Amino acid sequence: MAHIIANKDKILMRIKKIKGQLSGIEKAIEDEKDCFKVLQQISASRGAIQSLMNELLNDHIKEHLGNHVSEEQRAQEIENITNLLKTYLK
Amino acid sequence: MAHIIANKDKILMRIKKIKGQLSGIEKAIEDEKDCFKVLQQISASRGAIQSLMNELLNDHIKEHLGNHVSEEQRAQEIENITNLLKTYLK
Amino acid sequence: MAHIIANKDKILMRIKKIKGQLSGIEKAIEDEKDCFKVLQQISASRGAIQSLMNELLNDHIKEHLGNHVSEEQRAQEIENITNLLKTYLK
Amino acid sequence: MAHIIANKDKILMRIKKIKGQLSGIEKAIEDEKDCFKVLQQISASRGAIQSLMNELLNDHIKEHLGNHVSEEQRAQEIENITNLLKTYLK
């Protein structure tokens, strides 16, 4: 089973939490809170999404490039992952 | 007026859009879409939040460290911004 | 043949160039040049080394996780690359 | 006195160390060492230069935007630092 489906509930929970952080940022802006407080919250939500991305990327490499994958699939996944890294890492 | 308040509507729109991206990711996971598609969407939402953060950070330096700020305030803002950068840049 | 060996001359040239940038930074510091000029040069050399790393990482995934690799080797390489990414991406 | 000049010896030592890491990478490539070992070393040298950059950036903000700076200088430094961040953070 695909790694994201296998960890579905845990991943959905993390995304829900990040959406909650963003709602908190919206409220802080609407309430005209201190700019620095807003920056801190945006930095935290970027940290949360980046750390989710990094974990899923590692899971993805482990699962979709592993030995149980067909040769055709692996060639396609390597193409996909290297294209994604070009955008993600720049 | 503070830079975030001055650009309130535009910033709120961008945060709303990122929340929309995250809702799309939730739906893709619930529908058990291809893992790679999910990764691409997470990478895009991370790009969007990071680019918002980088812009607000620059606006913040321009406004909160500028010449119109009191000495006491500036000392505090420099303390704040360098502490934030330690977390954000690592 | 390993991807780094296949591109040996080109990669060595890039590393030599980065060492040259660092020597320029040493000289700028010794000559007590403007701090901002030094920062710009350090930022450029970090850009150069990061872009080399990103390219080699992609080449590495293409070559060392590809279909021609033995199952035992692939398992080891996946272990290696995901460990490296944990440090590199954080 | 400028922050880089004040810490001249320590900064020069770190740059020298990074150049040493790069020489080690050159040697590893010439000796046709395992690609993964080369990647690890490049990742480490990128970490070293990035952490130097982040520290100097923070020192720079503290010193060159601080209260003892003239208004004209501060306006120029804010222009400089925000331009640099646009490249460095993207």
Short mmCIF file of C-alpha atoms in Angstrom, two decimals:
data_model
loop_
_atom_site.label_atom_id
_atom_site.label_comp_id
_atom_site.label_asym_id
_atom_site.label_seq_id
_atom_site.Cartn_x
_atom_site.Cartn_y
_atom_site.Cartn_z
CA MET A 1 0.00 0.00 0.00
CA ALA A 2 1.18 3.50 -0.78
CA HIS A 3 3.05 5.24 2.09
CA ILE A 4 0.68 8.21 2.22
CA ILE A 5 -2.37 5.96 2.43
CA ALA A 6 -0.68 3.84 5.09
CA ASN A 7 -0.17 6.98 7.23
CA LYS A 8 -3.33 8.73 6.08
CA ASP A 9 -4.75 9.70 9.48
CA LYS A 10 -1.46 11.01 10.84
CA ILE A 11 -0.75 13.05 7.72
CA LEU A 12 -4.29 14.47 7.56
CA MET A 13 -3.94 15.49 11.20
CA ARG A 14 -0.73 17.39 10.44
CA ILE A 15 -2.26 19.18 7.46
CA LYS A 16 -5.29 20.09 9.57
CA LYS A 17 -2.93 21.53 12.18
CA ILE A 18 -1.13 23.64 9.55
CA LYS A 19 -4.51 24.95 8.31
CA GLY A 20 -5.25 25.84 11.93
CA GLN A 21 -1.95 27.78 12.12
CA LEU A 22 -2.94 29.67 8.96
CA SER A 23 -6.36 30.51 10.42
CA GLY A 24 -4.54 31.85 13.47
CA ILE A 25 -2.43 34.04 11.16
CA GLU A 26 -5.54 35.34 9.38
CA LYS A 27 -7.05 36.26 12.73
CA ALA A 28 -3.83 37.95 13.90
CA ILE A 29 -3.80 40.05 10.72
CA GLU A 30 -7.49 40.95 10.98
CA ASP A 31 -6.97 41.96 14.61
CA GLU A 32 -4.00 44.06 13.45
CA LYS A 33 -1.62 42.33 15.83
CA ASP A 34 2.05 43.22 15.97
CA CYS A 35 3.80 42.47 12.61
CA PHE A 36 6.54 40.51 14.32
CA LYS A 37 4.01 38.12 15.93
CA VAL A 38 2.56 37.48 12.47
CA LEU A 39 6.02 36.79 11.02
CA GLN A 40 6.76 34.31 13.82
CA GLN A 41 3.54 32.43 13.09
CA ILE A 42 4.21 32.34 9.33
CA SER A 43 7.74 31.08 10.01
CA ALA A 44 6.31 28.32 12.23
CA SER A 45 3.75 27.21 9.65
CA ARG A 46 6.44 27.15 6.94
CA GLY A 47 8.56 25.00 9.26
CA ALA A 48 5.63 22.61 9.78
CA ILE A 49 4.89 22.20 6.08
CA GLN A 50 8.56 21.85 5.18
CA SER A 51 9.12 19.18 7.77
CA LEU A 52 6.05 17.26 6.50
CA MET A 53 7.38 17.54 2.93
CA ASN A 54 10.84 16.29 3.92
CA GLU A 55 9.42 13.27 5.72
CA LEU A 56 7.08 12.34 2.88
CA LEU A 57 9.90 12.75 0.37
CA ASN A 58 12.00 10.25 2.29
CA ASP A 59 9.07 7.83 2.62
CA HIS A 60 8.46 8.25 -1.09
CA ILE A 61 12.02 7.35 -2.06
CA LYS A 62 11.93 4.33 0.24
CA GLU A 63 8.68 3.06 -1.15
CA HIS A 64 8.52 4.08 -4.78
CA LEU A 65 12.13 3.38 -5.72
CA GLY A 66 12.48 0.21 -3.65
CA ASN A 67 13.07 -3.34 -4.81
CA HIS A 68 9.40 -4.38 -5.01
CA VAL A 69 8.69 -1.82 -7.76
CA SER A 70 8.53 -2.84 -11.46
CA GLU A 71 11.34 -1.58 -13.72
CA GLU A 72 8.95 0.53 -15.76
CA GLN A 73 7.46 2.10 -12.65
CA ARG A 74 10.88 2.77 -11.15
CA ALA A 75 12.08 4.57 -14.28
CA GLN A 76 8.97 6.76 -14.13
CA GLU A 77 9.31 7.45 -10.40
CA ILE A 78 12.97 8.43 -10.75
CA GLU A 79 11.99 10.85 -13.50
CA ASN A 80 9.23 12.27 -11.26
CA ILE A 81 11.27 12.59 -8.11
CA THR A 82 14.29 14.24 -9.77
CA ASN A 83 11.98 16.74 -11.51
CA LEU A 84 10.30 17.55 -8.20
CA LEU A 85 13.67 17.99 -6.45
CA LYS A 86 14.75 20.51 -9.10
CA THR A 87 11.87 22.75 -8.01
CA TYR A 88 11.89 21.92 -4.34
CA LEU A 89 15.61 22.36 -3.71
CA LYS A 90 16.37 25.47 -5.70
CA MET B 1 1.07 52.20 9.52
CA ALA B 2 2.52 48.73 9.88
CA HIS B 3 3.43 47.02 6.57
CA ILE B 4 1.18 44.01 7.18
CA ILE B 5 -1.83 46.20 7.92
CA ALA B 6 -1.07 48.35 4.87
CA ASN B 7 -1.20 45.22 2.66
CA LYS B 8 -3.82 43.41 4.73
CA ASP B 9 -6.20 42.41 1.92
CA LYS B 10 -3.46 41.14 -0.39
CA ILE B 11 -1.78 39.12 2.38
CA LEU B 12 -5.08 37.65 3.61
CA MET B 13 -5.86 36.61 0.02
CA ARG B 14 -2.54 34.77 -0.23
CA ILE B 15 -3.06 32.96 3.06
CA LYS B 16 -6.59 32.00 1.99
CA LYS B 17 -5.11 30.59 -1.23
CA ILE B 18 -2.57 28.52 0.71
CA LYS B 19 -5.38 27.17 2.92
CA GLY B 20 -7.17 26.23 -0.30
CA GLN B 21 -4.07 24.35 -1.48
CA LEU B 22 -3.98 22.48 1.83
CA SER B 23 -7.69 21.58 1.48
CA GLY B 24 -6.88 20.23 -1.99
CA ILE B 25 -4.12 18.10 -0.44
CA GLU B 26 -6.52 16.76 2.20
CA LYS B 27 -8.97 15.81 -0.53
CA ALA B 28 -6.25 14.15 -2.64
CA ILE B 29 -5.20 12.07 0.38
CA GLU B 30 -8.78 11.14 1.27
CA ASP B 31 -9.39 10.10 -2.35
CA GLU B 32 -6.17 8.04 -2.16
CA LYS B 33 -4.64 9.79 -5.15
CA ASP B 34 -1.19 8.98 -6.40
CA CYS B 35 1.50 9.77 -3.74
CA PHE B 36 3.54 11.78 -6.21
CA LYS B 37 0.63 14.11 -6.96
CA VAL B 38 0.28 14.74 -3.22
CA LEU B 39 4.01 15.48 -2.92
CA GLN B 40 3.83 17.97 -5.79
CA GLN B 41 0.97 19.79 -4.10
CA ILE B 42 2.74 19.90 -0.73
CA SER B 43 5.88 21.22 -2.45
CA ALA B 44 3.78 23.95 -4.12
CA SER B 45 2.12 25.03 -0.88
CA ARG B 46 5.50 25.12 0.87
CA GLY B 47 6.78 27.31 -1.98
CA ALA B 48 3.80 29.65 -1.56
CA ILE B 49 4.22 30.07 2.19
CA GLN B 50 7.99 30.48 1.92
CA SER B 51 7.69 33.15 -0.70
CA LEU B 52 5.12 35.02 1.44
CA MET B 53 7.48 34.76 4.43
CA ASN B 54 10.46 36.06 2.43
CA GLU B 55 8.51 39.07 1.16
CA LEU B 56 7.13 39.97 4.59
CA LEU B 57 10.59 39.59 6.11
CA ASN B 58 11.97 42.13 3.65
CA ASP B 59 9.04 44.51 4.23
CA HIS B 60 9.59 44.07 7.96
CA ILE B 61 13.27 45.03 7.79
CA LYS B 62 12.44 48.06 5.63
CA GLU B 63 9.74 49.27 7.96
CA HIS B 64 10.71 48.25 11.45
CA LEU B 65 14.43 49.02 11.27
CA GLY B 66 14.10 52.18 9.19
CA ASN B 67 14.95 55.76 10.12
CA HIS B 68 11.51 56.73 11.42
CA VAL B 69 11.71 54.18 14.26
CA SER B 70 12.68 55.22 17.82
CA GLU B 71 16.04 54.00 19.14
CA GLU B 72 14.42 51.87 21.79
CA GLN B 73 12.08 50.25 19.29
CA ARG B 74 14.88 49.62 16.81
CA ALA B 75 17.01 47.86 19.43
CA GLN B 76 14.03 45.62 20.23
CA GLU B 77 13.22 44.92 16.57
CA ILE B 78 16.84 44.00 15.78
CA GLU B 79 16.76 41.58 18.69
CA ASN B 80 13.50 40.10 17.40
CA ILE B 81 14.47 39.80 13.76
CA THR B 82 17.86 38.20 14.43
CA ASN B 83 16.24 35.68 16.78
CA LEU B 84 13.64 34.83 14.15
CA LEU B 85 16.32 34.44 11.45
CA LYS B 86 18.19 31.95 13.63
CA THR B 87 15.16 29.65 13.49
CA TYR B 88 14.04 30.48 9.98
CA LEU B 89 17.40 30.08 8.24
CA LYS B 90 18.77 27.00 9.91
CA MET C 1 30.61 4.09 -14.49
CA ALA C 2 29.72 6.19 -11.48
CA HIS C 3 28.15 9.58 -12.35
CA ILE C 4 30.79 11.61 -10.53
CA ILE C 5 33.62 9.84 -12.31
CA ALA C 6 31.84 10.26 -15.65
CA ASN C 7 31.71 14.04 -15.08
CA LYS C 8 34.98 14.25 -13.16
CA ASP C 9 36.60 17.14 -15.04
CA LYS C 10 33.50 19.32 -15.03
CA ILE C 11 32.87 18.73 -11.31
CA LEU C 12 36.53 19.33 -10.37
CA MET C 13 36.40 22.59 -12.33
CA ARG C 14 33.36 23.75 -10.37
CA ILE C 15 34.95 22.88 -7.02
CA LYS C 16 38.12 24.70 -8.05
CA LYS C 17 36.02 27.73 -8.92
CA ILE C 18 34.32 27.65 -5.49
CA LYS C 19 37.75 27.45 -3.82
CA GLY C 20 38.69 30.49 -5.88
CA GLN C 21 35.63 32.33 -4.59
CA LEU C 22 36.64 31.46 -1.02
CA SER C 23 40.17 32.75 -1.63
CA GLY C 24 38.61 35.98 -2.89
CA ILE C 25 36.61 36.19 0.35
CA GLU C 26 39.77 35.64 2.43
CA LYS C 27 41.48 38.45 0.55
CA ALA C 28 38.49 40.78 0.95
CA ILE C 29 38.51 40.14 4.70
CA GLU C 30 42.26 40.62 5.00
CA ASP C 31 41.99 43.88 3.04
CA GLU C 32 39.18 44.90 5.44
CA LYS C 33 36.75 45.48 2.60
CA ASP C 34 33.19 46.57 3.22
CA CYS C 35 31.24 43.89 5.22
CA PHE C 36 28.42 43.89 2.72
CA LYS C 37 30.77 42.99 -0.16
CA VAL C 38 32.03 40.05 1.90
CA LEU C 39 28.46 38.89 2.60
CA GLN C 40 27.60 39.06 -1.10
CA GLN C 41 30.60 36.89 -1.96
CA ILE C 42 29.80 34.33 0.75
CA SER C 43 26.19 34.20 -0.47
CA ALA C 44 27.44 33.57 -4.03
CA SER C 45 29.79 30.76 -2.98
CA ARG C 46 27.00 29.14 -0.94
CA GLY C 47 24.80 29.36 -4.03
CA ALA C 48 27.50 27.67 -6.12
CA ILE C 49 28.06 24.81 -3.71
CA GLN C 50 24.34 24.28 -3.16
CA SER C 51 23.64 24.14 -6.86
CA LEU C 52 26.47 21.61 -7.33
CA MET C 53 25.05 19.52 -4.48
CA ASN C 54 21.52 19.60 -5.93
CA GLU C 55 22.72 18.48 -9.35
CA LEU C 56 24.85 15.66 -7.97
CA LEU C 57 22.00 14.52 -5.76
CA ASN C 58 19.75 14.19 -8.78
CA ASP C 59 22.44 12.38 -10.78
CA HIS C 60 22.95 10.11 -7.80
CA ILE C 61 19.30 9.13 -7.55
CA LYS C 62 19.18 8.48 -11.31
CA GLU C 63 22.23 6.32 -11.26
CA HIS C 64 22.37 4.58 -7.92
CA LEU C 65 18.68 3.77 -7.55
CA GLY C 66 18.08 2.90 -11.22
CA ASN C 67 17.11 -0.43 -12.77
CA HIS C 68 20.67 -1.67 -13.46
CA VAL C 69 21.52 -1.74 -9.73
CA SER C 70 21.43 -5.02 -7.73
CA GLU C 71 18.69 -5.38 -5.12
CA GLU C 72 21.18 -5.45 -2.28
CA GLN C 73 22.93 -2.32 -3.54
CA ARG C 74 19.65 -0.48 -4.05
CA ALA C 75 18.52 -1.20 -0.50
CA GLN C 76 21.83 0.21 0.77
CA GLU C 77 21.70 3.28 -1.47
CA ILE C 78 18.13 4.09 -0.42
CA GLU C 79 19.24 3.88 3.20
CA ASN C 80 22.18 6.20 2.42
CA ILE C 81 20.31 8.79 0.42
CA THR C 82 17.41 9.12 2.85
CA ASN C 83 19.86 9.55 5.73
CA LEU C 84 21.73 12.22 3.80
CA LEU C 85 18.50 14.04 2.93
CA LYS C 86 17.55 14.18 6.62
CA THR C 87 20.66 16.29 7.25
CA TYR C 88 20.70 18.18 3.99
CA LEU C 89 17.05 19.26 3.93
CA LYS C 90 16.50 20.24 7.52
CA MET D 1 34.70 48.62 13.99
CA ALA D 2 32.99 46.47 11.42
CA HIS D 3 31.79 43.07 12.70
CA ILE D 4 33.78 41.08 10.15
CA ILE D 5 37.00 42.89 11.00
CA ALA D 6 36.32 42.46 14.73
CA ASN D 7 36.07 38.67 14.22
CA LYS D 8 38.60 38.53 11.41
CA ASP D 9 40.74 35.66 12.69
CA LYS D 10 37.83 33.42 13.60
CA ILE D 11 36.09 33.99 10.26
CA LEU D 12 39.29 33.44 8.26
CA MET D 13 39.83 30.18 10.16
CA ARG D 14 36.36 28.97 9.19
CA ILE D 15 36.84 29.85 5.54
CA LYS D 16 40.19 28.08 5.56
CA LYS D 17 38.49 25.02 7.00
CA ILE D 18 35.84 25.07 4.25
CA LYS D 19 38.60 25.32 1.63
CA GLY D 20 40.18 22.29 3.29
CA GLN D 21 36.88 20.41 2.99
CA LEU D 22 36.76 21.29 -0.72
CA SER D 23 40.33 20.04 -1.20
CA GLY D 24 39.27 16.80 0.45
CA ILE D 25 36.39 16.55 -2.04
CA GLU D 26 38.76 17.15 -4.97
CA LYS D 27 40.99 14.37 -3.71
CA ALA D 28 38.05 11.99 -3.19
CA ILE D 29 36.93 12.62 -6.77
CA GLU D 30 40.43 12.20 -8.20
CA ASP D 31 40.80 8.95 -6.26
CA GLU D 32 37.40 7.87 -7.68
CA LYS D 33 35.97 7.27 -4.23
CA ASP D 34 32.40 6.14 -3.76
CA CYS D 35 29.91 8.76 -5.07
CA PHE D 36 27.98 8.74 -1.83
CA LYS D 37 31.07 9.67 0.21
CA VAL D 38 31.61 12.62 -2.12
CA LEU D 39 27.98 13.73 -1.71
CA GLN D 40 28.28 13.58 2.07
CA GLN D 41 31.37 15.77 1.98
CA ILE D 42 29.74 18.30 -0.35
CA SER D 43 26.68 18.39 1.91
CA ALA D 44 28.94 19.05 4.92
CA SER D 45 30.81 21.89 3.21
CA ARG D 46 27.53 23.47 2.10
CA GLY D 47 26.36 23.22 5.73
CA ALA D 48 29.55 24.95 6.91
CA ILE D 49 29.31 27.84 4.45
CA GLN D 50 25.59 28.31 5.05
CA SER D 51 26.03 28.43 8.78
CA LEU D 52 28.83 31.02 8.40
CA MET D 53 26.58 33.08 6.10
CA ASN D 54 23.66 32.95 8.56
CA GLU D 55 25.82 34.08 11.45
CA LEU D 56 27.41 36.94 9.52
CA LEU D 57 23.99 38.02 8.25
CA ASN D 58 22.76 38.33 11.84
CA ASP D 59 25.91 40.18 12.92
CA HIS D 60 25.47 42.45 9.92
CA ILE D 61 21.89 43.38 10.81
CA LYS D 62 22.90 44.03 14.43
CA GLU D 63 25.78 46.24 13.45
CA HIS D 64 24.86 47.97 10.24
CA LEU D 65 21.23 48.75 11.01
CA GLY D 66 21.76 49.61 14.68
CA ASN D 67 21.28 52.91 16.46
CA HIS D 68 24.84 54.21 16.05
CA VAL D 69 24.52 54.29 12.24
CA SER D 70 23.77 57.56 10.38
CA GLU D 71 20.36 57.87 8.71
CA GLU D 72 21.88 57.97 5.25
CA GLN D 73 23.97 54.86 5.91
CA ARG D 74 21.04 52.99 7.40
CA ALA D 75 18.85 53.68 4.36
CA GLN D 76 21.64 52.32 2.14
CA GLU D 77 22.25 49.25 4.30
CA ILE D 78 18.53 48.38 4.39
CA GLU D 79 18.49 48.60 0.59
CA ASN D 80 21.57 46.34 0.43
CA ILE D 81 20.44 43.74 2.92
CA THR D 82 16.94 43.35 1.47
CA ASN D 83 18.40 42.94 -2.02
CA LEU D 84 20.82 40.30 -0.77
CA LEU D 85 18.03 38.43 1.05
CA LYS D 86 16.00 38.28 -2.18
CA THR D 87 18.80 36.21 -3.73
CA TYR D 88 19.87 34.33 -0.64
CA LEU D 89 16.41 33.18 0.51
CA LYS D 90 14.81 32.19 -2.75
#
